Coordinates of C-alpha atoms in Angstrom, one line a residue:
M6 CA -83.7 32.7 61.0
S7 CA -80.7 35.3 61.4
R8 CA -78.1 35.3 59.4
L9 CA -75.9 34.3 62.2
L10 CA -77.9 31.1 63.1
R11 CA -78.1 29.9 59.4
L12 CA -74.0 30.1 59.2
V13 CA -73.7 28.1 62.5
L14 CA -76.2 25.6 61.1
L15 CA -74.2 25.1 57.9
G16 CA -71.3 24.9 59.7
L17 CA -72.4 22.0 61.7
V18 CA -73.9 20.1 58.5
A19 CA -70.5 20.3 56.9
T20 CA -68.6 18.8 60.2
I21 CA -71.0 15.8 60.4
A22 CA -71.5 15.0 56.4
P23 CA -69.7 11.7 55.1
P24 CA -66.3 12.2 53.3
A25 CA -66.7 11.9 49.2
V26 CA -65.7 8.7 47.7
A27 CA -62.0 9.4 45.7
Q28 CA -62.3 8.4 42.3
T29 CA -59.7 5.8 41.1
Q30 CA -58.6 4.9 37.8
P31 CA -59.2 0.9 37.7
Q32 CA -56.3 -1.8 37.5
P33 CA -55.3 -3.7 34.6
E34 CA -55.5 -7.4 35.5
A35 CA -52.3 -9.3 35.7
P36 CA -51.2 -10.9 32.1
Q37 CA -51.9 -14.4 32.0
A38 CA -49.5 -17.2 30.8
G39 CA -49.4 -17.7 26.9
D40 CA -50.7 -13.6 26.8
P41 CA -48.0 -11.8 24.7
A42 CA -48.2 -9.0 27.3
A43 CA -46.7 -11.6 29.8
A44 CA -43.3 -11.7 27.6
P45 CA -40.6 -9.4 28.5
A46 CA -40.0 -6.7 26.3
E47 CA -37.5 -7.8 23.7
T48 CA -34.1 -6.5 24.2
P49 CA -31.9 -4.9 20.9
A50 CA -29.1 -7.1 19.9
P51 CA -25.7 -5.6 20.6
E52 CA -23.9 -4.2 17.4
A53 CA -21.2 -6.4 16.3
K54 CA -17.9 -5.3 17.6
K55 CA -15.6 -4.0 14.9
P56 CA -12.1 -4.9 15.2
P57 CA -10.0 -2.3 16.5
R58 CA -7.9 0.3 14.3
L59 CA -4.4 -1.0 13.3
I60 CA -1.9 1.0 15.4
L61 CA 0.7 2.0 12.5
D62 CA 4.2 4.0 12.8
A63 CA 4.1 6.5 9.9
R64 CA 7.2 8.1 10.5
A65 CA 9.9 8.7 7.3
L66 CA 12.4 6.6 8.8
P67 CA 15.6 6.5 7.4
L68 CA 16.8 3.3 5.2
G69 CA 20.4 3.5 5.6
G70 CA 21.7 0.7 7.3
A71 CA 18.3 -0.6 8.4
L72 CA 19.1 -4.1 6.9
K73 CA 20.4 -6.2 9.7
I74 CA 21.1 -9.7 8.0
P75 CA 24.0 -9.0 5.9
G76 CA 24.2 -12.7 4.8
M77 CA 20.8 -12.5 2.7
W78 CA 22.1 -9.3 0.9
Q79 CA 25.6 -11.3 0.0
A80 CA 23.5 -14.1 -1.3
Y81 CA 21.2 -11.5 -3.5
K82 CA 24.0 -9.8 -4.9
S83 CA 26.3 -12.9 -5.8
R84 CA 23.2 -13.9 -7.7
F85 CA 21.7 -10.8 -9.5
V86 CA 24.4 -8.2 -9.2
T87 CA 27.1 -8.2 -11.9
E88 CA 30.7 -6.6 -11.1
A89 CA 29.8 -3.9 -13.6
G90 CA 26.6 -3.3 -11.3
R91 CA 23.7 -4.6 -13.4
V92 CA 20.7 -6.0 -11.7
I93 CA 19.9 -9.5 -13.5
D94 CA 16.2 -10.1 -13.8
T95 CA 16.6 -14.2 -14.3
G96 CA 12.8 -14.8 -14.5
N97 CA 13.1 -12.4 -17.6
N98 CA 15.5 -13.4 -20.1
M99 CA 18.4 -11.9 -18.0
I100 CA 17.5 -8.3 -19.1
S101 CA 18.0 -5.4 -17.0
H102 CA 15.5 -2.6 -16.0
S103 CA 15.0 0.7 -14.2
E104 CA 13.1 -1.1 -11.5
G105 CA 16.0 -3.6 -11.0
Q106 CA 18.6 -0.9 -10.6
G107 CA 16.7 0.7 -8.3
Y108 CA 15.9 -2.1 -5.9
G109 CA 19.4 -2.8 -6.2
M110 CA 20.6 0.4 -5.1
L111 CA 18.1 0.7 -2.1
L112 CA 19.2 -2.7 -0.7
A113 CA 22.9 -1.6 -0.9
V114 CA 22.1 1.7 1.0
A115 CA 19.9 -0.3 3.6
A116 CA 22.8 -3.1 3.9
N117 CA 25.5 0.1 4.4
D118 CA 27.0 -1.3 0.8
R119 CA 28.5 1.7 -0.5
P120 CA 31.1 -0.1 -3.3
A121 CA 27.9 -2.1 -4.4
F122 CA 25.7 0.8 -4.4
D123 CA 28.4 3.3 -6.3
R124 CA 28.3 0.3 -9.3
I125 CA 25.0 -0.3 -9.5
W126 CA 24.8 3.6 -9.6
S127 CA 27.7 4.0 -12.1
W128 CA 25.9 1.4 -14.6
T129 CA 22.5 2.8 -14.2
R130 CA 23.7 6.2 -15.4
A131 CA 25.6 4.8 -18.2
N132 CA 23.1 2.7 -19.6
L133 CA 19.7 3.8 -19.0
M134 CA 20.0 7.8 -18.6
V135 CA 19.9 8.0 -22.6
R136 CA 17.1 10.0 -22.7
D137 CA 16.5 13.6 -23.0
D138 CA 15.2 14.5 -19.8
A139 CA 15.9 13.1 -16.3
L140 CA 14.2 9.9 -16.6
L141 CA 15.6 6.3 -17.2
A142 CA 14.7 4.4 -20.1
W143 CA 13.0 1.2 -18.5
R144 CA 14.7 -2.1 -20.3
W145 CA 17.9 -3.1 -21.1
E146 CA 18.2 -6.3 -23.1
P147 CA 21.6 -8.3 -23.4
G148 CA 23.0 -9.2 -26.9
K149 CA 20.6 -6.7 -28.8
R150 CA 22.0 -3.5 -30.4
P151 CA 20.7 -1.2 -29.8
A152 CA 20.0 -3.0 -26.0
I153 CA 17.4 -0.1 -25.5
A154 CA 14.8 -0.9 -28.0
D155 CA 12.2 1.1 -26.2
M156 CA 13.1 5.0 -24.9
N157 CA 10.1 5.0 -22.6
D158 CA 10.5 5.4 -19.0
A159 CA 8.8 3.2 -16.3
S160 CA 7.6 5.8 -13.2
D161 CA 8.1 3.3 -10.4
G162 CA 11.8 2.5 -11.6
D163 CA 12.7 6.5 -11.5
L164 CA 11.0 6.4 -8.3
L165 CA 12.8 4.0 -6.9
V166 CA 16.3 5.1 -8.1
A167 CA 15.5 8.9 -7.1
W168 CA 14.3 7.2 -3.7
A169 CA 17.8 5.6 -3.4
L170 CA 19.5 8.1 -3.8
A171 CA 18.0 10.6 -1.6
E172 CA 18.5 7.9 1.2
A173 CA 22.2 7.6 0.2
G174 CA 22.7 11.3 0.2
D175 CA 21.2 11.7 3.6
F176 CA 23.2 8.3 4.9
W177 CA 26.4 9.0 3.7
N178 CA 26.2 12.8 3.2
D179 CA 26.9 13.4 -0.3
M180 CA 25.3 16.3 -2.2
S181 CA 26.1 14.6 -5.6
Y182 CA 23.5 11.6 -4.8
R183 CA 20.9 14.1 -3.2
T184 CA 21.6 16.3 -6.7
A185 CA 20.9 13.5 -9.0
G186 CA 18.0 12.2 -7.0
R187 CA 16.3 15.5 -6.9
R188 CA 16.4 15.7 -10.8
I189 CA 14.8 12.4 -11.2
A190 CA 12.2 13.2 -8.6
V191 CA 11.2 16.5 -10.1
E192 CA 10.6 15.3 -13.4
V193 CA 8.8 12.4 -12.4
A194 CA 6.2 15.0 -10.7
R195 CA 6.5 16.9 -14.0
K196 CA 6.0 14.6 -16.6
T197 CA 4.0 11.4 -15.1
V198 CA 2.0 13.1 -12.5
M199 CA -1.7 14.5 -12.9
F200 CA -2.5 16.8 -10.3
K201 CA -5.8 17.8 -9.1
T202 CA -7.7 15.5 -10.8
K203 CA -11.1 14.5 -10.0
M204 CA -9.7 11.5 -8.0
G205 CA -6.5 13.2 -6.6
A206 CA -2.8 13.2 -7.8
I207 CA -2.6 10.5 -10.5
L208 CA 0.5 8.7 -11.4
L209 CA 0.8 7.5 -14.7
P210 CA 3.1 4.4 -15.3
A211 CA 5.2 6.4 -18.0
V212 CA 5.4 9.7 -20.0
S213 CA 3.8 8.1 -23.0
G214 CA 1.4 5.5 -23.8
F215 CA -1.2 5.5 -20.7
H216 CA -2.8 9.0 -20.9
E217 CA -6.3 9.7 -21.9
S218 CA -4.9 10.7 -25.0
D219 CA -3.0 7.8 -25.5
R220 CA -6.0 5.2 -24.7
G221 CA -9.8 5.0 -25.2
D222 CA -9.8 4.0 -21.5
G223 CA -7.3 6.1 -20.1
P224 CA -5.8 7.2 -18.1
I225 CA -4.5 4.1 -17.0
V226 CA -3.3 3.5 -13.2
N227 CA -1.0 0.4 -11.9
L228 CA -1.6 0.8 -8.0
S229 CA 1.8 -0.9 -7.2
Y230 CA 3.6 2.3 -8.9
Y231 CA 2.5 4.0 -5.7
I232 CA 5.6 3.8 -3.6
F233 CA 4.2 4.8 -0.4
P234 CA 7.6 4.6 1.5
A235 CA 9.5 6.4 -1.3
F236 CA 7.0 9.3 -1.0
T237 CA 7.5 9.8 2.8
R238 CA 11.4 10.3 1.8
L239 CA 11.5 12.4 -1.3
K240 CA 10.8 15.3 0.5
L241 CA 14.3 15.3 1.2
V242 CA 15.4 16.3 -1.9
A243 CA 12.0 17.2 -3.8
P244 CA 9.9 19.2 -0.8
E245 CA 8.0 21.1 -3.2
V246 CA 6.0 17.9 -4.6
D247 CA 3.1 16.9 -3.2
W248 CA 4.1 13.3 -1.8
P249 CA 1.5 13.5 0.9
G250 CA -1.0 13.7 -2.0
L251 CA -0.1 11.0 -3.8
I252 CA 0.1 8.6 -0.6
Q253 CA -3.9 9.8 -0.3
T254 CA -4.6 9.1 -3.9
G255 CA -3.2 5.9 -3.8
L256 CA -5.5 4.9 -0.8
N257 CA -8.6 6.4 -2.2
L258 CA -7.8 4.2 -5.3
L259 CA -7.4 1.2 -3.3
D260 CA -10.9 1.9 -1.8
V261 CA -12.4 2.4 -5.0
T262 CA -11.2 -1.4 -6.3
R263 CA -12.5 -2.8 -2.8
T264 CA -16.0 -3.6 -4.0
T265 CA -16.2 -6.1 -1.5
P266 CA -14.6 -6.5 1.8
E267 CA -12.6 -9.3 -0.1
T268 CA -12.0 -7.7 -3.5
L269 CA -8.4 -7.4 -4.8
P270 CA -6.9 -4.5 -7.1
P271 CA -5.9 -5.4 -10.1
D272 CA -2.8 -4.9 -11.8
W273 CA -3.8 -2.1 -14.3
M274 CA -6.8 0.1 -13.6
S275 CA -8.9 2.4 -16.2
L276 CA -9.9 5.2 -14.6
K277 CA -11.7 6.6 -17.9
D278 CA -14.6 9.4 -17.0
W279 CA -13.0 9.2 -13.3
T280 CA -14.9 5.8 -12.7
Y281 CA -12.7 2.5 -11.9
K282 CA -12.6 -0.6 -14.0
P283 CA -9.7 -3.4 -14.9
A284 CA -8.0 -2.0 -18.0
D285 CA -8.6 -3.0 -21.4
G286 CA -5.8 -5.5 -22.8
F287 CA -4.8 -6.6 -19.6
P288 CA -5.8 -9.4 -17.3
A289 CA -7.9 -8.4 -14.7
Q290 CA -5.6 -10.1 -12.0
F291 CA -4.4 -9.5 -9.1
S292 CA -0.8 -10.7 -9.9
Y293 CA 2.7 -9.8 -9.6
N294 CA 2.3 -6.2 -9.5
A295 CA -0.6 -5.6 -7.5
V296 CA 1.0 -8.3 -4.9
R297 CA 3.2 -5.2 -4.0
V298 CA 0.7 -3.0 -3.0
P299 CA 0.7 -4.4 0.7
L300 CA 4.4 -4.3 0.8
Y301 CA 4.6 -1.2 0.2
M302 CA 1.5 -0.1 2.6
A303 CA 3.3 -2.0 5.1
W304 CA 6.7 -0.6 4.9
A305 CA 5.4 3.0 5.1
G306 CA 3.2 2.4 8.0
I307 CA 0.1 3.3 6.4
G308 CA -3.3 2.1 5.9
E309 CA -6.5 0.8 7.8
R310 CA -7.6 -2.5 8.4
E311 CA -10.2 -2.7 5.8
Q312 CA -7.7 -1.9 3.4
Y313 CA -5.5 -4.6 4.6
E314 CA -8.3 -7.0 4.9
P315 CA -8.7 -8.1 1.1
F316 CA -5.0 -9.0 1.4
M317 CA -5.0 -10.5 4.8
A318 CA -8.0 -12.8 3.7
L319 CA -5.7 -14.0 0.5
V320 CA -3.1 -14.8 3.3
R321 CA -5.5 -16.9 5.2
K322 CA -6.9 -18.7 2.3
T323 CA -3.5 -19.5 0.8
R324 CA -1.6 -20.3 4.2
G325 CA 0.8 -17.0 3.4
S326 CA 1.6 -18.2 -0.2
M327 CA -0.3 -15.6 -2.1
S328 CA -1.7 -16.2 -5.5
I329 CA -2.8 -14.8 -8.7
I330 CA -6.8 -14.0 -8.3
D331 CA -9.3 -13.0 -11.0
V332 CA -10.5 -9.8 -9.7
T333 CA -14.2 -9.9 -11.0
N334 CA -15.0 -13.4 -9.2
G335 CA -12.4 -13.7 -7.0
V336 CA -11.4 -16.8 -8.3
E337 CA -7.7 -18.4 -8.1
V338 CA -6.4 -18.5 -11.8
G339 CA -2.7 -19.2 -10.8
K340 CA 0.3 -20.0 -8.5
F341 CA 3.2 -17.5 -8.2
G342 CA 5.2 -20.6 -7.6
D343 CA 7.9 -18.6 -5.8
A344 CA 8.5 -19.1 -2.3
G345 CA 9.6 -15.4 -1.9
I346 CA 6.6 -13.8 -2.5
G347 CA 5.2 -15.2 0.3
A348 CA 7.4 -13.2 2.3
I349 CA 4.4 -10.7 1.5
G350 CA 2.0 -12.7 3.2
A351 CA 4.2 -12.9 6.2
L352 CA 4.6 -9.5 6.2
T353 CA 0.9 -8.6 6.0
A354 CA -0.3 -11.2 8.7
C355 CA 2.4 -9.4 11.0
V356 CA 0.8 -6.2 10.5
V357 CA -2.7 -7.1 10.9
E358 CA -2.5 -10.1 13.4
G359 CA 0.9 -9.6 15.1
S360 CA 2.1 -12.9 13.8
K361 CA 5.6 -14.3 13.8
A362 CA 7.9 -14.4 11.1
P363 CA 8.4 -17.9 9.9
P364 CA 12.0 -18.9 9.9
Q365 CA 12.6 -19.4 6.2
L366 CA 11.7 -16.0 5.5
F367 CA 15.5 -15.2 6.5
M368 CA 16.9 -17.1 3.8
L369 CA 16.6 -16.7 0.0
A370 CA 15.2 -20.2 -1.7
P371 CA 18.1 -21.2 -4.1
Q372 CA 15.4 -21.6 -7.0
D373 CA 13.9 -18.4 -6.8
N374 CA 14.4 -15.9 -9.7
Y375 CA 15.2 -11.9 -9.3
Y376 CA 11.8 -10.6 -8.5
P377 CA 10.4 -12.8 -5.8
A378 CA 13.9 -13.1 -3.9
T379 CA 14.0 -8.9 -4.3
L380 CA 10.1 -8.8 -2.7
Q381 CA 11.2 -11.2 0.1
L382 CA 14.4 -9.0 1.1
L383 CA 12.2 -5.9 0.9
S384 CA 9.9 -7.8 3.4
V385 CA 12.3 -8.4 5.9
L386 CA 13.6 -4.7 5.6
A387 CA 10.4 -3.6 6.0
M388 CA 9.8 -5.9 9.2
Q389 CA 13.3 -4.8 10.7
M390 CA 12.5 -0.8 9.9
R391 CA 8.7 -1.2 11.7
Y392 CA 7.6 -4.3 13.0
A393 CA 10.5 -5.9 15.2
S394 CA 7.9 -7.6 17.4
C395 CA 7.4 -9.7 14.5
L396 CA 10.6 -11.3 14.4
R397 CA 11.0 -12.2 18.2

């Protein structure tokens, strides 16, 4: 057969051959009822939404003239400030101390009451500035000679007086106030602050008695001595001091104490070996000192929601009155018994939940002593400066 004929015959066979069957994969049977495959695939549960971050205003606001309820200041002044300018701690054997003098000076600046400010400052200089440095002896007892038995200072009192002088110098444009405030502020930084530790800038409660060389569980810290609104304004007179570092350390220390979302800080903390525990020899309690921590945070306009939450949880439990808590187990161990301290609860609820201030906040309770009345007036001042929406 010729090659040409063979090619023609092969082409003809290819043309009439049946097509090949396509190979297909077997299809799975439809799932039957009860078959696990019949159930729809589980969708992952949505993550719980975190509460929004607090929107706070941390500007360094001036204090002068900020208190807009003169009647409260007049009532406070008539009850707790003598004509000589001594601020009396009516709940503590009628003593006076650097803390009270500082609070009185701050409130006088806020109320634009320069005569009262000058009287309080004059008494403070004459009676508490008796050390060989620029700091103040912390305690003055009437009826005793000498009236000052302990020459140690208290760094919170020093800071309050320095802050008040800085505000007065700024508000009334008086260089003598600024100069005096600077001397105290620089001395506080030089003698009571441990800069650049493993935990940041540590503020000791006094020159003596709280350093690691003074106590086996030292250094000791009182978190309520970190007066956050003071740190934002003391740069007016001592800009070289690391005030922002002190603010950050204070917030960091608060975080260290929060071993659960609702754990409150104690009044006194040991930082031995740069770890935290309640200090030896002091009740492991959130009490009259630490109750000021949310006041100072709110007044400065700083902090995160989780840092306020332990205080807010206490506000909810006590309906705003606050109480004394054993920080080791969260159990209430006492009542403050003073209406004024509840003002801190109202301020905390304002910051966290936008709650309106109760009407009784704007009148001092007649039975309250110096300390709760002071905290009430400071809480009102903080609201007027930063949280006007809670006052409407």
